[in-house]
PDB file of C-alpha atoms in Angstrom:
ATOM      1  CA  UNK A 611      21.792  34.993  63.789  1.00 64.00           C
ATOM      2  CA  UNK A 612      21.984  33.930  60.147  1.00 72.00           C
ATOM      3  CA  UNK A 613      24.531  36.613  59.290  1.00 75.00           C
ATOM      4  CA  UNK A 614      26.820  35.310  62.050  1.00 71.00           C
ATOM      5  CA  UNK A 615      26.511  31.787  60.677  1.00 67.00           C
ATOM      6  CA  UNK A 616      27.206  33.100  57.168  1.00 69.00           C
ATOM      7  CA  UNK A 617      30.332  34.882  58.419  1.00 70.00           C
ATOM      8  CA  UNK A 618      31.464  31.702  60.174  1.00 66.00           C
ATOM      9  CA  UNK A 619      30.971  29.527  57.095  1.00 65.00           C
ATOM     10  CA  UNK A 620      32.543  31.955  54.623  1.00 66.00           C
ATOM     11  CA  UNK A 621      35.658  32.382  56.713  1.00 68.00           C
ATOM     12  CA  UNK A 622      38.579  30.723  54.988  1.00 66.00           C
ATOM     13  CA  UNK A 623      39.319  28.326  57.853  1.00 76.00           C
ATOM     14  CA  UNK A 624      36.047  26.408  57.659  1.00 75.00           C
ATOM     15  CA  UNK A 625      36.121  26.083  53.871  1.00 77.00           C
ATOM     16  CA  UNK A 626      39.785  25.023  53.918  1.00 80.00           C
ATOM     17  CA  UNK A 627      39.064  22.408  56.572  1.00 82.00           C
ATOM     18  CA  UNK A 628      36.107  20.970  54.645  1.00 81.00           C
ATOM     19  CA  UNK A 629      38.063  20.809  51.394  1.00 83.00           C
ATOM     20  CA  UNK A 630      41.022  19.245  53.194  1.00 85.00           C
ATOM     21  CA  UNK A 631      38.862  16.536  54.739  1.00 87.00           C
ATOM     22  CA  UNK A 632      37.257  15.648  51.421  1.00 86.00           C
ATOM     23  CA  UNK A 633      40.598  15.619  49.577  1.00 87.00           C
ATOM     24  CA  UNK A 634      42.114  13.526  52.363  1.00 87.00           C
ATOM     25  CA  UNK A 635      39.291  11.027  52.105  1.00 86.00           C
ATOM     26  CA  UNK A 636      39.710  10.758  48.348  1.00 84.00           C
ATOM     27  CA  UNK A 637      43.490  10.451  48.663  1.00 85.00           C
ATOM     28  CA  UNK A 638      43.065   7.598  51.164  1.00 88.00           C
ATOM     29  CA  UNK A 639      41.477   5.548  48.386  1.00 85.00           C
ATOM     30  CA  UNK A 640      44.482   6.253  46.140  1.00 83.00           C
ATOM     31  CA  UNK A 641      46.989   5.170  48.773  1.00 82.00           C
ATOM     32  CA  UNK A 642      44.965   2.084  49.711  1.00 84.00           C
ATOM     33  CA  UNK A 643      44.679   0.983  46.088  1.00 83.00           C
ATOM     34  CA  UNK A 644      48.388   1.587  45.498  1.00 80.00           C
ATOM     35  CA  UNK A 645      49.437  -0.454  48.519  1.00 79.00           C
ATOM     36  CA  UNK A 646      46.882  -3.283  48.333  1.00 79.00           C
ATOM     37  CA  UNK A 647      46.574  -3.726  44.570  1.00 82.00           C
ATOM     38  CA  UNK A 648      50.018  -2.798  43.249  1.00 77.00           C
ATOM     39  CA  UNK A 649      52.783  -2.825  45.849  1.00 74.00           C
ATOM     40  CA  UNK A 650      51.804  -5.810  47.978  1.00 73.00           C
ATOM     41  CA  UNK A 651      51.291  -8.184  45.008  1.00 78.00           C
ATOM     42  CA  UNK A 652      54.626  -7.022  43.549  1.00 75.00           C
ATOM     43  CA  UNK A 653      56.364  -7.649  46.880  1.00 68.00           C
ATOM     44  CA  UNK A 654      54.660 -11.030  47.107  1.00 72.00           C
ATOM     45  CA  UNK A 655      55.941 -11.927  43.649  1.00 78.00           C
ATOM     46  CA  UNK A 656      59.446 -10.825  44.647  1.00 73.00           C
ATOM     47  CA  UNK A 657      59.340 -12.953  47.803  1.00 67.00           C
ATOM     48  CA  UNK A 658      58.160 -16.080  46.024  1.00 74.00           C
ATOM     49  CA  UNK A 659      54.435 -15.648  46.495  1.00 68.00           C
ATOM     50  CA  UNK A 660      54.561 -15.090  50.227  1.00 58.00           C
ATOM     51  CA  UNK A 661      53.124 -12.042  51.900  1.00 54.00           C
ATOM     52  CA  UNK A 662      55.435  -9.747  53.773  1.00 49.00           C
ATOM     53  CA  UNK A 663      53.667 -10.338  57.090  1.00 49.00           C
ATOM     54  CA  UNK A 664      55.411 -13.753  57.321  1.00 42.00           C
ATOM     55  CA  UNK A 665      52.188 -15.717  57.726  1.00 41.00           C
ATOM     56  CA  UNK A 666      53.145 -17.785  54.639  1.00 45.00           C
ATOM     57  CA  UNK A 667      49.894 -16.970  52.860  1.00 44.00           C
ATOM     58  CA  UNK A 668      49.930 -16.977  49.115  1.00 47.00           C
ATOM     59  CA  UNK A 669      48.611 -14.110  47.040  1.00 50.00           C
ATOM     60  CA  UNK A 670      46.811 -15.464  44.050  1.00 56.00           C
ATOM     61  CA  UNK A 671      46.159 -13.299  41.007  1.00 61.00           C
ATOM     62  CA  UNK A 672      47.907 -10.647  38.970  1.00 66.00           C
ATOM     63  CA  UNK A 673      48.835  -7.150  40.042  1.00 65.00           C
ATOM     64  CA  UNK A 674      45.698  -5.016  39.688  1.00 68.00           C
ATOM     65  CA  UNK A 675      46.768  -1.720  38.160  1.00 70.00           C
ATOM     66  CA  UNK A 676      43.163  -1.065  37.114  1.00 73.00           C
ATOM     67  CA  UNK A 677      41.961  -0.612  40.707  1.00 72.00           C
ATOM     68  CA  UNK A 678      44.800   1.826  41.389  1.00 74.00           C
ATOM     69  CA  UNK A 679      44.098   3.744  38.182  1.00 77.00           C
ATOM     70  CA  UNK A 680      40.398   3.926  39.094  1.00 75.00           C
ATOM     71  CA  UNK A 681      41.268   5.338  42.524  1.00 76.00           C
ATOM     72  CA  UNK A 682      43.565   7.963  40.956  1.00 78.00           C
ATOM     73  CA  UNK A 683      40.916   9.013  38.429  1.00 79.00           C
ATOM     74  CA  UNK A 684      38.261   9.211  41.157  1.00 76.00           C
ATOM     75  CA  UNK A 685      40.598  11.341  43.253  1.00 79.00           C
ATOM     76  CA  UNK A 686      41.221  13.731  40.357  1.00 80.00           C
ATOM     77  CA  UNK A 687      37.488  14.009  39.642  1.00 78.00           C
ATOM     78  CA  UNK A 688      36.702  14.753  43.313  1.00 76.00           C
ATOM     79  CA  UNK A 689      39.527  17.296  43.521  1.00 79.00           C
ATOM     80  CA  UNK A 690      38.405  19.060  40.323  1.00 80.00           C
ATOM     81  CA  UNK A 691      34.768  19.102  41.434  1.00 77.00           C
ATOM     82  CA  UNK A 692      35.720  20.570  44.804  1.00 77.00           C
ATOM     83  CA  UNK A 693      37.871  23.209  43.190  1.00 83.00           C
ATOM     84  CA  UNK A 694      35.315  24.330  40.631  1.00 84.00           C
ATOM     85  CA  UNK A 695      32.205  23.979  42.829  1.00 78.00           C
ATOM     86  CA  UNK A 696      33.488  25.168  46.217  1.00 76.00           C
ATOM     87  CA  UNK A 697      36.952  26.717  46.202  1.00 81.00           C
ATOM     88  CA  UNK A 698      36.581  28.985  43.145  1.00 87.00           C
ATOM     89  CA  UNK A 699      33.169  30.432  44.122  1.00 87.00           C
ATOM     90  CA  UNK A 700      34.275  31.014  47.717  1.00 82.00           C
ATOM     91  CA  UNK A 701      37.452  32.746  46.521  1.00 85.00           C
ATOM     92  CA  UNK A 702      35.418  34.962  44.158  1.00 90.00           C
ATOM     93  CA  UNK A 703      32.992  35.781  46.963  1.00 86.00           C
ATOM     94  CA  UNK A 704      35.850  36.663  49.306  1.00 83.00           C
ATOM     95  CA  UNK A 705      37.483  38.837  46.630  1.00 88.00           C
ATOM     96  CA  UNK A 706      34.232  40.723  46.049  1.00 88.00           C
ATOM     97  CA  UNK A 707      33.681  41.147  49.774  1.00 84.00           C
ATOM     98  CA  UNK A 708      37.248  42.403  50.256  1.00 84.00           C
ATOM     99  CA  UNK A 709      36.854  44.832  47.348  1.00 85.00           C
ATOM    100  CA  UNK A 710      33.592  46.108  48.832  1.00 83.00           C
ATOM    101  CA  UNK A 711      35.234  46.588  52.237  1.00 77.00           C
ATOM    102  CA  UNK A 712      38.175  48.398  50.619  1.00 76.00           C
ATOM    103  CA  UNK A 713      35.739  50.667  48.777  1.00 73.00           C
ATOM    104  CA  UNK A 714      33.890  51.414  52.015  1.00 70.00           C
ATOM    105  CA  UNK A 715      37.182  52.197  53.756  1.00 69.00           C
ATOM    106  CA  UNK A 716      38.130  54.582  50.958  1.00 66.00           C
ATOM    107  CA  UNK A 717      34.799  56.361  51.300  1.00 62.00           C
ATOM    108  CA  UNK A 718      35.158  56.581  55.080  1.00 64.00           C
ATOM    109  CA  UNK A 719      38.690  57.969  54.935  1.00 68.00           C
ATOM    110  CA  UNK A 720      38.489  61.722  54.523  1.00 69.00           C
ATOM    111  CA  UNK A 721      41.262  63.796  53.088  1.00 75.00           C
ATOM    112  CA  UNK A 722      43.053  65.687  55.895  1.00 78.00           C
ATOM    113  CA  UNK A 723      42.907  68.914  53.894  1.00 83.00           C
ATOM    114  CA  UNK A 724      39.144  68.619  53.563  1.00 81.00           C
ATOM    115  CA  UNK A 725      38.821  68.026  57.288  1.00 80.00           C
ATOM    116  CA  UNK A 726      40.969  71.096  57.994  1.00 84.00           C
ATOM    117  CA  UNK A 727      38.898  73.227  55.641  1.00 84.00           C
ATOM    118  CA  UNK A 728      35.707  72.076  57.361  1.00 86.00           C
ATOM    119  CA  UNK A 729      37.139  73.039  60.739  1.00 86.00           C
ATOM    120  CA  UNK A 730      38.078  76.471  59.403  1.00 89.00           C
ATOM    121  CA  UNK A 731      34.596  76.905  57.928  1.00 89.00           C
ATOM    122  CA  UNK A 732      32.956  75.884  61.198  1.00 87.00           C
ATOM    123  CA  UNK A 733      35.219  78.252  63.129  1.00 87.00           C
ATOM    124  CA  UNK A 734      34.356  81.144  60.799  1.00 87.00           C
ATOM    125  CA  UNK A 735      30.606  80.500  61.071  1.00 86.00           C
ATOM    126  CA  UNK A 736      30.834  80.629  64.860  1.00 81.00           C
ATOM    127  CA  UNK A 737      32.413  84.114  64.779  1.00 68.00           C
TER     128      UNK A 737
END
């Protein structure tokens, strides 16, 4: 039961999906900060202090590049942590497992000449 679960988890699809979800979540913060803190205040300044949604609300305050920069740095930290803590070890594990399977396949594959010689030997011992 546990080996089946281990095989399921170590398959590339599950790991890729988990990493993708986490990266997507972190990237959402980057996009949100870019739109809310940088682009919308700049558009409001270009339109005379009015928001683009035409509700005639004023945006008070400067453009907040710091919030956007914080979101970008957080995204890079999350992406690096995921890569070094999850993606790299899983890739190494999969490489080792593939090498072990290749080695087992090489051991299992018998040279056709050896197989023929064994058949000849067995045939001679029968006579």
